[in-house]
CSV table of N, CA and C in Angstrom, one decimal:
chain,number,residue,atom,x,y,z
A,9,MET,N,30.4,-227.9,-4.3
A,9,MET,CA,31.7,-227.3,-3.6
A,9,MET,C,31.8,-226.4,-2.4
A,10,THR,N,32.0,-226.8,-1.3
A,10,THR,CA,32.0,-225.6,0.0
A,10,THR,C,32.9,-224.5,-0.2
A,11,SER,N,32.6,-224.1,0.6
A,11,SER,CA,33.3,-222.4,0.2
A,11,SER,C,34.4,-222.9,1.0
A,12,ARG,N,34.7,-223.7,1.8
A,12,ARG,CA,36.3,-223.9,2.3
A,12,ARG,C,37.1,-224.6,1.2
A,13,GLU,N,36.3,-225.7,0.6
A,13,GLU,CA,36.9,-226.6,-0.5
A,13,GLU,C,37.1,-225.4,-1.7
A,14,GLU,N,36.3,-224.5,-2.0
A,14,GLU,CA,36.8,-223.1,-2.8
A,14,GLU,C,38.1,-222.6,-2.4
A,15,PHE,N,38.2,-222.1,-1.1
A,15,PHE,CA,39.2,-221.6,-0.4
A,15,PHE,C,40.5,-222.5,-0.7
A,16,ASP,N,40.4,-223.7,-0.4
A,16,ASP,CA,41.7,-224.6,-0.6
A,16,ASP,C,42.0,-224.9,-2.0
A,17,ASP,N,41.2,-224.4,-3.1
A,17,ASP,CA,41.5,-225.0,-4.1
A,17,ASP,C,42.3,-223.5,-4.6
A,18,ALA,N,42.0,-222.7,-4.2
A,18,ALA,CA,42.5,-221.1,-4.6
A,18,ALA,C,43.9,-221.0,-3.7
A,19,ARG,N,44.1,-221.5,-2.6
A,19,ARG,CA,45.2,-221.5,-2.1
A,19,ARG,C,46.3,-222.2,-2.6
A,20,SER,N,45.9,-223.2,-3.1
A,20,SER,CA,46.6,-224.6,-4.0
A,20,SER,C,47.2,-223.9,-5.0
A,21,PHE,N,46.1,-223.3,-5.5
A,21,PHE,CA,46.7,-222.4,-7.2
A,21,PHE,C,47.4,-221.6,-6.8
A,22,LEU,N,47.1,-220.6,-5.4
A,22,LEU,CA,48.3,-219.6,-5.4
A,22,LEU,C,49.7,-220.2,-5.3
A,23,GLU,N,49.7,-221.3,-4.6
A,23,GLU,CA,50.9,-221.9,-3.9
A,23,GLU,C,51.9,-222.5,-5.1
A,24,LYS,N,51.0,-222.6,-6.2
A,24,LYS,CA,51.7,-223.3,-7.4
A,24,LYS,C,52.3,-222.1,-8.2
A,25,ARG,N,51.6,-221.0,-8.1
A,25,ARG,CA,51.8,-219.8,-8.8
A,25,ARG,C,53.1,-219.3,-8.0
A,26,LEU,N,53.3,-219.5,-6.7
A,26,LEU,CA,54.2,-218.9,-6.0
A,26,LEU,C,55.4,-219.6,-6.3
A,27,GLN,N,55.5,-220.8,-6.5
A,27,GLN,CA,56.7,-221.8,-7.0
A,27,GLN,C,57.1,-221.1,-8.3
A,28,LEU,N,56.1,-221.2,-9.3
A,28,LEU,CA,56.7,-220.5,-10.4
A,28,LEU,C,57.5,-219.1,-10.2
A,29,ALA,N,57.0,-218.3,-9.5
A,29,ALA,CA,57.3,-217.0,-9.6
A,29,ALA,C,58.7,-217.0,-8.8
A,30,ASN,N,58.7,-218.1,-7.9
A,30,ASN,CA,60.3,-218.0,-7.1
A,30,ASN,C,61.2,-218.7,-7.9
A,31,GLU,N,60.7,-218.7,-9.2
A,31,GLU,CA,62.0,-219.6,-10.3
A,31,GLU,C,62.3,-218.7,-11.0
A,32,MET,N,61.4,-217.5,-10.8
A,32,MET,CA,62.3,-215.9,-11.7
A,32,MET,C,62.2,-214.8,-11.0
A,33,PRO,N,63.1,-215.1,-10.1
A,33,PRO,CA,63.5,-213.2,-9.2
A,33,PRO,C,62.9,-211.9,-10.0
A,34,GLU,N,63.0,-211.8,-11.1
A,34,GLU,CA,62.8,-210.8,-11.9
A,34,GLU,C,61.3,-210.5,-11.6
A,35,PHE,N,60.5,-211.5,-11.3
A,35,PHE,CA,59.1,-211.2,-11.3
A,35,PHE,C,58.8,-210.4,-10.0
A,36,TRP,N,59.3,-210.7,-9.2
A,36,TRP,CA,59.4,-210.3,-7.5
A,36,TRP,C,59.6,-208.7,-7.7
A,37,ASP,N,60.8,-208.2,-8.4
A,37,ASP,CA,61.3,-207.1,-8.9
A,37,ASP,C,60.2,-206.3,-9.6
A,38,LEU,N,59.4,-206.8,-10.7
A,38,LEU,CA,58.3,-206.3,-11.5
A,38,LEU,C,57.3,-206.0,-10.6
A,39,CYS,N,56.9,-206.9,-9.6
A,39,CYS,CA,55.4,-206.6,-8.9
A,39,CYS,C,56.0,-205.5,-7.6
A,40,HIS,N,57.2,-205.5,-7.0
A,40,HIS,CA,57.5,-204.3,-6.3
A,40,HIS,C,57.7,-202.9,-7.5
A,41,ARG,N,58.1,-203.1,-8.5
A,41,ARG,CA,57.8,-201.8,-9.5
A,41,ARG,C,56.3,-201.5,-9.5
A,42,VAL,N,55.6,-202.3,-9.8
A,42,VAL,CA,54.3,-201.7,-10.0
A,42,VAL,C,53.6,-201.6,-9.1
A,43,ARG,N,53.7,-202.1,-7.8
A,43,ARG,CA,53.0,-201.6,-6.6
A,43,ARG,C,53.7,-200.2,-6.4
A,44,SER,N,54.8,-199.8,-6.4
A,44,SER,CA,55.3,-198.5,-6.4
A,44,SER,C,54.5,-197.4,-7.3
A,45,VAL,N,54.0,-197.8,-7.9
A,45,VAL,CA,53.1,-196.8,-9.1
A,45,VAL,C,52.0,-196.3,-8.0
A,46,PHE,N,51.5,-197.1,-7.1
A,46,PHE,CA,50.3,-196.7,-6.4
A,46,PHE,C,50.8,-195.4,-5.2
A,47,ASP,N,50.3,-194.3,-5.0
A,47,ASP,CA,51.0,-193.4,-4.2
A,47,ASP,C,50.6,-193.8,-3.0
A,48,THR,N,51.4,-194.1,-2.3
A,48,THR,CA,51.3,-194.6,-0.7
A,48,THR,C,51.7,-193.3,0.5
A,49,SER,N,51.7,-192.3,-0.1
A,49,SER,CA,51.8,-191.2,0.5
A,49,SER,C,50.4,-190.5,0.8
A,50,GLN,N,49.3,-191.1,0.4
A,50,GLN,CA,48.1,-190.5,0.5
A,50,GLN,C,47.2,-191.6,0.4
A,51,PRO,N,46.7,-191.8,2.0
A,51,PRO,CA,46.0,-193.1,2.0
A,51,PRO,C,44.3,-192.8,1.1
A,52,TRP,N,44.0,-191.7,0.8
A,52,TRP,CA,43.1,-191.7,-0.3
A,52,TRP,C,43.1,-192.3,-1.4
A,53,SER,N,44.3,-192.3,-1.9
A,53,SER,CA,44.4,-193.5,-3.5
A,53,SER,C,44.1,-194.9,-2.9
A,54,PHE,N,44.6,-195.2,-1.9
A,54,PHE,CA,43.9,-196.8,-1.2
A,54,PHE,C,42.4,-196.8,-1.3
A,55,LEU,N,41.8,-196.0,-0.4
A,55,LEU,CA,40.6,-195.9,-0.3
A,55,LEU,C,40.1,-195.7,-1.5
A,56,ASN,N,40.1,-194.9,-2.7
A,56,ASN,CA,39.7,-194.7,-4.0
A,56,ASN,C,39.6,-196.5,-4.6
A,57,GLU,N,40.5,-196.8,-4.5
A,57,GLU,CA,40.7,-198.3,-4.9
A,57,GLU,C,39.7,-199.3,-4.4
A,58,ILE,N,39.3,-199.2,-3.0
A,58,ILE,CA,38.5,-200.0,-2.4
A,58,ILE,C,37.1,-200.1,-2.7
A,59,ILE,N,36.8,-198.4,-2.9
A,59,ILE,CA,35.6,-197.8,-3.5
A,59,ILE,C,35.2,-198.2,-4.7
A,60,GLN,N,36.1,-198.5,-5.5
A,60,GLN,CA,35.9,-198.8,-7.2
A,60,GLN,C,35.8,-200.1,-6.8
A,61,ASN,N,36.5,-201.1,-6.4
A,61,ASN,CA,36.5,-202.4,-6.3
A,61,ASN,C,35.0,-202.6,-6.1
A,62,SER,N,34.5,-202.1,-4.8
A,62,SER,CA,33.0,-202.3,-4.0
A,62,SER,C,32.0,-202.0,-5.6
A,63,VAL,N,32.4,-200.9,-6.1
A,63,VAL,CA,31.1,-200.8,-7.3
A,63,VAL,C,31.3,-201.6,-8.4
A,64,ASP,N,32.4,-202.2,-8.4
A,64,ASP,CA,32.7,-203.1,-9.5
A,64,ASP,C,31.8,-204.4,-9.0
A,65,ALA,N,32.0,-204.6,-7.8
A,65,ALA,CA,31.1,-205.7,-7.1
A,65,ALA,C,29.5,-205.8,-7.2
A,66,GLY,N,29.0,-204.5,-7.5
A,66,GLY,CA,27.7,-204.2,-7.9
A,66,GLY,C,27.2,-203.4,-6.5
A,67,ALA,N,28.0,-203.1,-5.8
A,67,ALA,CA,27.8,-202.3,-4.4
A,67,ALA,C,27.2,-201.0,-4.7
A,68,ARG,N,26.0,-200.8,-4.2
A,68,ARG,CA,25.2,-199.3,-4.2
A,68,ARG,C,25.4,-198.7,-2.7
A,69,ASN,N,25.9,-199.6,-1.8
A,69,ASN,CA,26.0,-198.6,-0.5
A,69,ASN,C,27.3,-199.3,0.0
A,70,ILE,N,28.3,-198.5,0.8
A,70,ILE,CA,29.2,-198.8,1.2
A,70,ILE,C,29.6,-197.9,2.5
A,71,ARG,N,29.9,-198.9,3.6
A,71,ARG,CA,29.9,-198.2,5.1
A,71,ARG,C,31.5,-198.5,5.3
A,72,MET,N,32.0,-197.1,5.8
A,72,MET,CA,33.3,-197.4,6.5
A,72,MET,C,33.5,-197.0,7.9
A,73,ASP,N,34.2,-197.8,8.8
A,73,ASP,CA,34.2,-197.2,10.2
A,73,ASP,C,35.8,-197.3,10.2
A,74,VAL,N,36.4,-195.9,10.8
A,74,VAL,CA,37.7,-196.0,11.2
A,74,VAL,C,38.1,-196.2,12.7
A,75,GLY,N,38.8,-197.0,13.2
A,75,GLY,CA,39.0,-197.2,14.7
A,75,GLY,C,40.8,-196.7,14.9
A,76,SER,N,41.3,-196.8,15.8
A,76,SER,CA,42.5,-196.6,16.2
A,76,SER,C,43.5,-197.3,15.5
A,77,ASN,N,43.2,-198.2,15.2
A,77,ASN,CA,44.3,-199.6,14.5
A,77,ASN,C,43.5,-200.2,13.5
A,78,ALA,N,42.5,-200.1,12.9
A,78,ALA,CA,41.7,-200.8,11.9
A,78,ALA,C,40.8,-199.9,11.3
A,79,VAL,N,40.4,-200.0,9.7
A,79,VAL,CA,39.5,-199.8,9.3
A,79,VAL,C,38.8,-200.9,8.4
A,80,ASP,N,37.2,-200.8,9.1
A,80,ASP,CA,36.3,-201.7,8.4
A,80,ASP,C,35.5,-201.3,7.0
A,81,ILE,N,35.5,-201.9,6.3
A,81,ILE,CA,34.8,-201.4,5.1
A,81,ILE,C,33.8,-202.4,4.6
A,82,GLN,N,32.2,-201.9,4.4
A,82,GLN,CA,31.9,-203.1,4.0
A,82,GLN,C,30.7,-202.5,2.9
A,83,HIS,N,30.4,-203.5,2.2
A,83,HIS,CA,29.4,-203.0,0.7
A,83,HIS,C,28.6,-204.2,0.7
A,84,ASP,N,27.5,-203.7,-0.1
A,84,ASP,CA,26.4,-204.8,-0.4
A,84,ASP,C,26.2,-205.1,-1.9
A,85,GLY,N,27.4,-205.2,-2.0
A,85,GLY,CA,27.6,-206.0,-3.7
A,85,GLY,C,27.1,-207.3,-3.8
A,86,SER,N,26.8,-207.4,-5.1
A,86,SER,CA,26.1,-208.7,-5.5
A,86,SER,C,27.1,-210.0,-5.8
A,87,GLU,N,28.2,-209.5,-5.8
A,87,GLU,CA,29.2,-210.6,-6.4
A,87,GLU,C,29.9,-211.3,-5.0
A,88,PRO,N,29.8,-212.6,-4.9
A,88,PRO,CA,30.2,-213.4,-3.7
A,88,PRO,C,31.8,-213.6,-3.8
A,89,LEU,N,32.2,-213.8,-2.8
A,89,LEU,CA,33.7,-214.3,-2.7
A,89,LEU,C,33.8,-215.6,-3.2
A,90,ASN,N,34.4,-216.1,-4.1
A,90,ASN,CA,34.9,-217.3,-4.4
A,90,ASN,C,36.1,-217.4,-4.7
A,91,ALA,N,36.6,-218.8,-5.3
A,91,ALA,CA,38.0,-219.1,-5.4
A,91,ALA,C,38.7,-217.9,-6.5
A,92,TYR,N,38.1,-217.5,-7.3
A,92,TYR,CA,39.0,-216.9,-8.5
A,92,TYR,C,38.7,-215.2,-7.8
A,93,ALA,N,38.0,-214.8,-7.0
A,93,ALA,CA,38.3,-213.9,-6.4
A,93,ALA,C,39.6,-213.9,-5.3
A,94,VAL,N,39.4,-214.5,-4.6
A,94,VAL,CA,40.5,-214.9,-3.6
A,94,VAL,C,41.9,-215.0,-4.2
A,95,GLN,N,41.7,-215.6,-5.4
A,95,GLN,CA,43.2,-215.7,-6.4
A,95,GLN,C,43.3,-214.0,-6.6
A,96,GLY,N,42.4,-213.3,-7.3
A,96,GLY,CA,42.5,-212.2,-7.8
A,96,GLY,C,43.2,-211.2,-6.5
A,97,LEU,N,42.5,-211.3,-5.2
A,97,LEU,CA,42.8,-210.8,-4.2
A,97,LEU,C,44.3,-210.4,-4.1
A,98,CYS,N,44.7,-211.9,-3.9
A,98,CYS,CA,46.1,-212.4,-3.4
A,98,CYS,C,47.2,-212.2,-4.2
A,99,GLY,N,47.1,-212.6,-5.6
A,99,GLY,CA,48.1,-212.6,-6.5
A,99,GLY,C,48.0,-211.5,-7.5
A,100,PHE,N,49.4,-211.3,-8.0
A,100,PHE,CA,49.5,-210.4,-9.0
A,100,PHE,C,49.2,-210.7,-10.6
A,101,ALA,N,48.7,-210.0,-11.3
A,101,ALA,CA,48.0,-210.4,-12.8
A,101,ALA,C,47.2,-211.7,-12.6
A,102,LEU,N,46.2,-211.7,-11.2
A,102,LEU,CA,45.2,-212.7,-11.5
A,102,LEU,C,43.9,-212.1,-11.0
A,103,SER,N,43.5,-210.7,-11.9
A,103,SER,CA,42.5,-210.1,-11.7
A,103,SER,C,41.5,-211.3,-12.2
A,104,THR,N,39.9,-210.8,-11.7
A,104,THR,CA,39.0,-211.9,-12.2
A,104,THR,C,37.9,-210.6,-13.3
A,105,LYS,N,38.7,-209.3,-13.6
A,105,LYS,CA,38.0,-208.5,-14.4
A,105,LYS,C,38.6,-208.9,-15.7
A,106,GLY,N,37.7,-208.4,-16.7
A,106,GLY,CA,37.9,-208.6,-18.1
A,106,GLY,C,39.0,-207.6,-18.8
A,107,LEU,N,39.6,-208.1,-20.0
A,107,LEU,CA,40.6,-207.1,-20.3
A,107,LEU,C,40.3,-206.0,-20.6
A,108,ASP,N,38.7,-205.7,-21.0
A,108,ASP,CA,38.5,-204.4,-21.5
A,108,ASP,C,38.0,-203.7,-20.5
A,109,SER,N,38.2,-204.0,-19.0
A,109,SER,CA,38.0,-203.0,-18.1
A,109,SER,C,39.1,-202.6,-17.1
A,110,VAL,N,38.8,-201.5,-16.5
A,110,VAL,CA,39.7,-201.0,-15.7
A,110,VAL,C,39.9,-202.0,-14.3
A,111,GLY,N,41.1,-202.4,-14.0
A,111,GLY,CA,41.4,-203.3,-13.1
A,111,GLY,C,41.9,-204.8,-13.4
A,112,PHE,N,42.1,-204.8,-15.1
A,112,PHE,CA,42.2,-206.0,-15.5
A,112,PHE,C,43.6,-206.6,-15.0
A,113,MET,N,44.7,-205.8,-14.8
A,113,MET,CA,46.2,-206.1,-14.5
A,113,MET,C,46.0,-206.8,-13.0
A,114,GLY,N,45.0,-206.7,-12.1
A,114,GLY,CA,45.0,-207.1,-10.7
A,114,GLY,C,46.1,-206.9,-9.6
A,115,ILE,N,46.5,-205.3,-10.1
A,115,ILE,CA,47.1,-205.2,-8.8
A,115,ILE,C,46.9,-203.8,-7.8
A,116,GLY,N,45.8,-203.5,-8.3
A,116,GLY,CA,44.9,-202.3,-7.5
A,116,GLY,C,44.8,-202.7,-5.9
A,117,PHE,N,44.3,-203.8,-5.7
A,117,PHE,CA,44.0,-204.1,-4.2
A,117,PHE,C,45.2,-204.2,-3.5
A,118,LYS,N,46.3,-205.0,-4.0
A,118,LYS,CA,47.5,-204.9,-3.4
A,118,LYS,C,48.2,-203.6,-2.9
A,119,SER,N,47.2,-202.7,-3.5
A,119,SER,CA,48.0,-201.2,-2.6
A,119,SER,C,47.7,-201.2,-1.7
A,120,PHE,N,47.1,-202.1,-0.6
A,120,PHE,CA,46.8,-201.9,0.7
A,120,PHE,C,47.9,-201.9,1.2
A,121,THR,N,48.7,-202.7,0.6
A,121,THR,CA,50.3,-203.2,1.5
A,121,THR,C,51.1,-201.9,1.5
A,122,GLY,N,50.7,-200.7,1.1
A,122,GLY,CA,51.5,-199.6,1.1
A,122,GLY,C,50.6,-198.7,2.6
A,123,PHE,N,49.6,-199.5,2.9
A,123,PHE,CA,49.0,-198.6,4.2
A,123,PHE,C,48.7,-199.6,5.5
A,124,PHE,N,48.3,-200.8,5.0
A,124,PHE,CA,48.4,-202.2,6.1
A,124,PHE,C,49.1,-203.1,6.1
A,125,GLU,N,49.2,-203.5,7.1
A,125,GLU,CA,50.0,-205.0,7.0
A,125,GLU,C,49.1,-206.5,6.7
A,126,ARG,N,47.9,-206.6,7.2
A,126,ARG,CA,46.9,-207.1,6.7
A,126,ARG,C,45.5,-206.8,6.8
A,127,VAL,N,44.6,-207.8,5.8
A,127,VAL,CA,43.4,-207.6,5.6
A,127,VAL,C,42.6,-209.0,5.8
A,128,THR,N,41.5,-208.7,6.6
A,128,THR,CA,40.6,-209.9,6.4
A,128,THR,C,39.4,-209.8,5.6
A,129,ILE,N,39.0,-210.2,4.9
A,129,ILE,CA,37.8,-210.4,4.0
A,129,ILE,C,36.9,-211.2,4.1
A,130,SER,N,35.5,-211.0,4.1
A,130,SER,CA,34.6,-212.0,4.5
A,130,SER,C,33.5,-212.1,3.6
A,131,ASP,N,32.4,-212.7,3.5
A,131,ASP,CA,31.4,-212.5,3.0
A,131,ASP,C,30.5,-214.1,3.6
A,132,ASP,N,29.5,-214.1,2.9
A,132,ASP,CA,28.6,-215.4,4.0
A,132,ASP,C,29.3,-216.7,3.6
A,133,GLY,N,30.4,-216.9,2.5
A,133,GLY,CA,31.0,-218.0,2.2
A,133,GLY,C,32.2,-218.3,2.6
A,134,ILE,N,33.1,-217.0,2.3
A,134,ILE,CA,34.4,-217.3,2.3
A,134,ILE,C,34.8,-216.1,3.7
A,135,SER,N,35.7,-216.5,4.3
A,135,SER,CA,36.7,-215.8,5.1
A,135,SER,C,38.0,-216.0,5.2
A,136,ALA,N,38.8,-214.9,4.6
A,136,ALA,CA,40.3,-215.0,5.0
A,136,ALA,C,41.1,-214.0,4.9
A,137,LEU,N,42.4,-214.4,5.5
A,137,LEU,CA,43.3,-213.2,6.0
A,137,LEU,C,44.6,-213.2,5.0
A,138,LEU,N,44.5,-212.3,4.4
A,138,LEU,CA,45.6,-212.0,3.6
A,138,LEU,C,46.9,-211.0,4.5
A,139,GLN,N,48.2,-211.5,4.6
A,139,GLN,CA,49.1,-210.5,5.4
A,139,GLN,C,50.2,-210.0,4.2
A,140,ALA,N,50.7,-209.1,4.4
A,140,ALA,CA,52.1,-208.5,3.7
A,140,ALA,C,53.0,-207.7,4.5
A,141,PRO,N,53.4,-208.4,5.6
A,141,PRO,CA,54.4,-207.9,6.7
A,141,PRO,C,55.5,-207.2,6.0
A,142,PHE,N,56.1,-206.2,6.7
A,142,PHE,CA,57.4,-205.3,6.3
A,142,PHE,C,58.4,-205.9,6.6
A,143,ASN,N,59.2,-206.5,5.5
A,143,ASN,CA,60.6,-207.0,6.0
A,143,ASN,C,61.8,-206.7,5.4
A,144,ASN,N,62.5,-206.2,5.8
A,144,ASN,CA,63.9,-206.1,5.4
A,144,ASN,C,63.8,-204.4,4.6
A,145,LYS,N,63.0,-203.6,4.9
A,145,LYS,CA,62.5,-202.4,4.2
A,145,LYS,C,61.9,-202.6,3.2
A,146,GLN,N,61.1,-203.8,3.2
A,146,GLN,CA,60.4,-203.7,2.1
A,146,GLN,C,59.3,-205.0,2.3
A,147,VAL,N,57.8,-204.5,1.7
A,147,VAL,CA,56.8,-205.2,1.9
A,147,VAL,C,56.8,-206.7,1.5
A,148,ASP,N,56.6,-207.6,2.4
A,148,ASP,CA,56.8,-209.0,1.7
A,148,ASP,C,55.3,-209.5,0.9
A,149,LEU,N,55.8,-209.4,-0.5
A,149,LEU,CA,54.8,-209.5,-1.2
A,149,LEU,C,54.5,-211.1,-1.6
A,150,LYS,N,55.2,-211.9,-1.2
A,150,LYS,CA,55.2,-213.6,-1.3
A,150,LYS,C,54.3,-214.0,-0.4
A,151,ALA,N,54.1,-212.8,0.6
A,151,ALA,CA,53.3,-213.7,1.9
A,151,ALA,C,51.9,-213.4,1.4
A,152,LEU,N,51.4,-212.6,0.4
A,152,LEU,CA,50.1,-212.5,-0.1
A,152,LEU,C,49.5,-213.7,-0.8
A,153,TYR,N,50.4,-214.8,-1.0
A,153,TYR,CA,50.1,-215.9,-1.9
A,153,TYR,C,49.9,-217.4,-0.9
A,154,SER,N,49.8,-216.6,0.5
A,154,SER,CA,49.5,-217.6,1.5
A,154,SER,C,48.2,-217.1,2.3
A,155,PRO,N,47.1,-216.8,1.7
A,155,PRO,CA,45.9,-216.5,2.6
A,155,PRO,C,45.7,-217.6,3.6
A,156,THR,N,44.9,-217.0,4.8
A,156,THR,CA,44.7,-218.3,5.6
A,156,THR,C,43.0,-218.1,5.9
A,157,TRP,N,42.3,-219.3,6.0
A,157,TRP,CA,41.2,-219.5,6.1
A,157,TRP,C,40.9,-218.9,7.7
A,158,VAL,N,39.8,-218.0,7.9
A,158,VAL,CA,39.3,-217.6,9.1
A,158,VAL,C,38.2,-218.0,9.4
A,159,SER,N,38.1,-218.7,10.4
A,159,SER,CA,36.7,-219.6,10.8
A,159,SER,C,35.8,-219.1,11.4
A,160,LYS,N,35.9,-217.7,11.7
A,160,LYS,CA,34.8,-216.9,12.4
A,160,LYS,C,35.0,-215.5,11.5
A,161,PRO,N,34.0,-215.3,10.5
A,161,PRO,CA,33.6,-214.3,9.8
A,161,PRO,C,33.3,-213.2,10.4
A,162,LEU,N,33.9,-211.9,9.7
A,162,LEU,CA,33.5,-210.6,10.2
A,162,LEU,C,32.1,-210.5,10.3
A,163,VAL,N,31.8,-209.4,11.4
A,163,VAL,CA,30.4,-209.1,11.5
A,163,VAL,C,30.2,-208.1,10.6
A,164,ARG,N,29.1,-208.5,9.9
A,164,ARG,CA,28.6,-207.4,9.1
A,164,ARG,C,27.2,-206.7,9.5
A,165,LYS,N,27.1,-205.2,9.2
A,165,LYS,CA,25.8,-204.6,9.4
A,165,LYS,C,24.8,-205.2,8.5
A,166,SER,N,23.6,-204.8,8.8
A,166,SER,CA,22.5,-205.4,8.2
A,166,SER,C,22.3,-204.7,6.7
A,167,GLY,N,22.2,-205.7,5.6
A,167,GLY,CA,22.2,-205.4,4.4
A,167,GLY,C,23.5,-205.6,3.4
A,168,MET,N,24.5,-205.9,4.3
A,168,MET,CA,26.1,-205.6,3.7
A,168,MET,C,26.4,-207.1,3.5
A,169,THR,N,27.1,-207.5,2.3
A,169,THR,CA,27.3,-208.5,1.7
A,169,THR,C,28.6,-209.2,2.3
A,170,THR,N,29.7,-207.8,1.9
A,170,THR,CA,31.1,-208.3,2.0
A,170,THR,C,31.8,-207.2,3.0
A,171,ALA,N,32.8,-207.7,3.6
A,171,ALA,CA,33.5,-206.8,4.9
A,171,ALA,C,34.8,-207.1,4.7
A,172,PHE,N,35.7,-205.6,4.7
A,172,PHE,CA,37.0,-205.9,4.9
A,172,PHE,C,37.5,-205.3,6.5
A,173,ARG,N,38.5,-205.9,7.0
A,173,ARG,CA,39.1,-205.2,8.1
A,173,ARG,C,40.8,-205.2,7.7
A,174,PHE,N,41.1,-203.7,7.6
A,174,PHE,CA,42.4,-203.7,7.4
A,174,PHE,C,42.8,-203.2,8.7
A,175,GLN,N,44.1,-203.8,9.0
A,175,GLN,CA,44.7,-204.0,10.3
A,175,GLN,C,46.3,-203.7,10.1
A,176,GLY,N,47.1,-203.2,11.1
A,176,GLY,CA,48.4,-202.9,11.0
A,176,GLY,C,48.5,-201.9,10.3
A,177,PRO,N,48.1,-200.8,10.7
A,177,PRO,CA,48.5,-199.7,9.6
A,177,PRO,C,49.8,-199.1,9.8
A,178,LYS,N,50.2,-198.6,8.8
A,178,LYS,CA,51.5,-198.1,8.6
A,178,LYS,C,51.4,-196.5,8.6
A,179,GLY,N,52.7,-195.9,9.4
A,179,GLY,CA,52.7,-194.3,9.3
A,179,GLY,C,51.7,-193.8,9.6
A,180,ASN,N,51.2,-192.6,9.0
A,180,ASN,CA,49.8,-191.8,9.5
A,180,ASN,C,48.6,-192.3,8.7
A,181,THR,N,48.7,-193.6,8.3
A,181,THR,CA,47.3,-193.8,7.7
A,181,THR,C,45.9,-193.7,8.2
A,182,ILE,N,45.7,-194.2,9.5
A,182,ILE,CA,44.7,-193.9,10.1
A,182,ILE,C,44.6,-192.5,10.5
A,183,GLU,N,44.8,-191.6,10.3
A,183,GLU,CA,45.0,-190.2,10.7
A,183,GLU,C,44.6,-189.5,9.4
């Protein structure tokens, strides 16, 4: 199976989960409440989550570049992106981690929504854009379930296997 086919399978799965979630409005209320547990007043909490995820992916080196409108984070982890990783990054309660580990609930990465509107994620096989725009005084968590295939992967520094570009900063995130 090609990376594009894996991505399409992940997106199809996420679309089905979105349909189910839309049948239960209380699901979205719960997601917003769970998301609110993350301290969005301090970007360090978000950065801690991204670093922990990099370590969980087997990274020994992590690189961060901060620009005026974006934060690029790269690592040399050994776990490639695949359909399950895309599902876990996009959907609530869809973690790829085991029940006996921190992160098994599949909510931590979504803390980026408190700091940025979108993130592009790339490795050798998959490159995807996740968006969570701010609508009506609330983050549109449903939009996370519709990742977009990115045909041109992010450029990575030598030795780095996975790259994240967080864009659309909110408030003083970059500062």
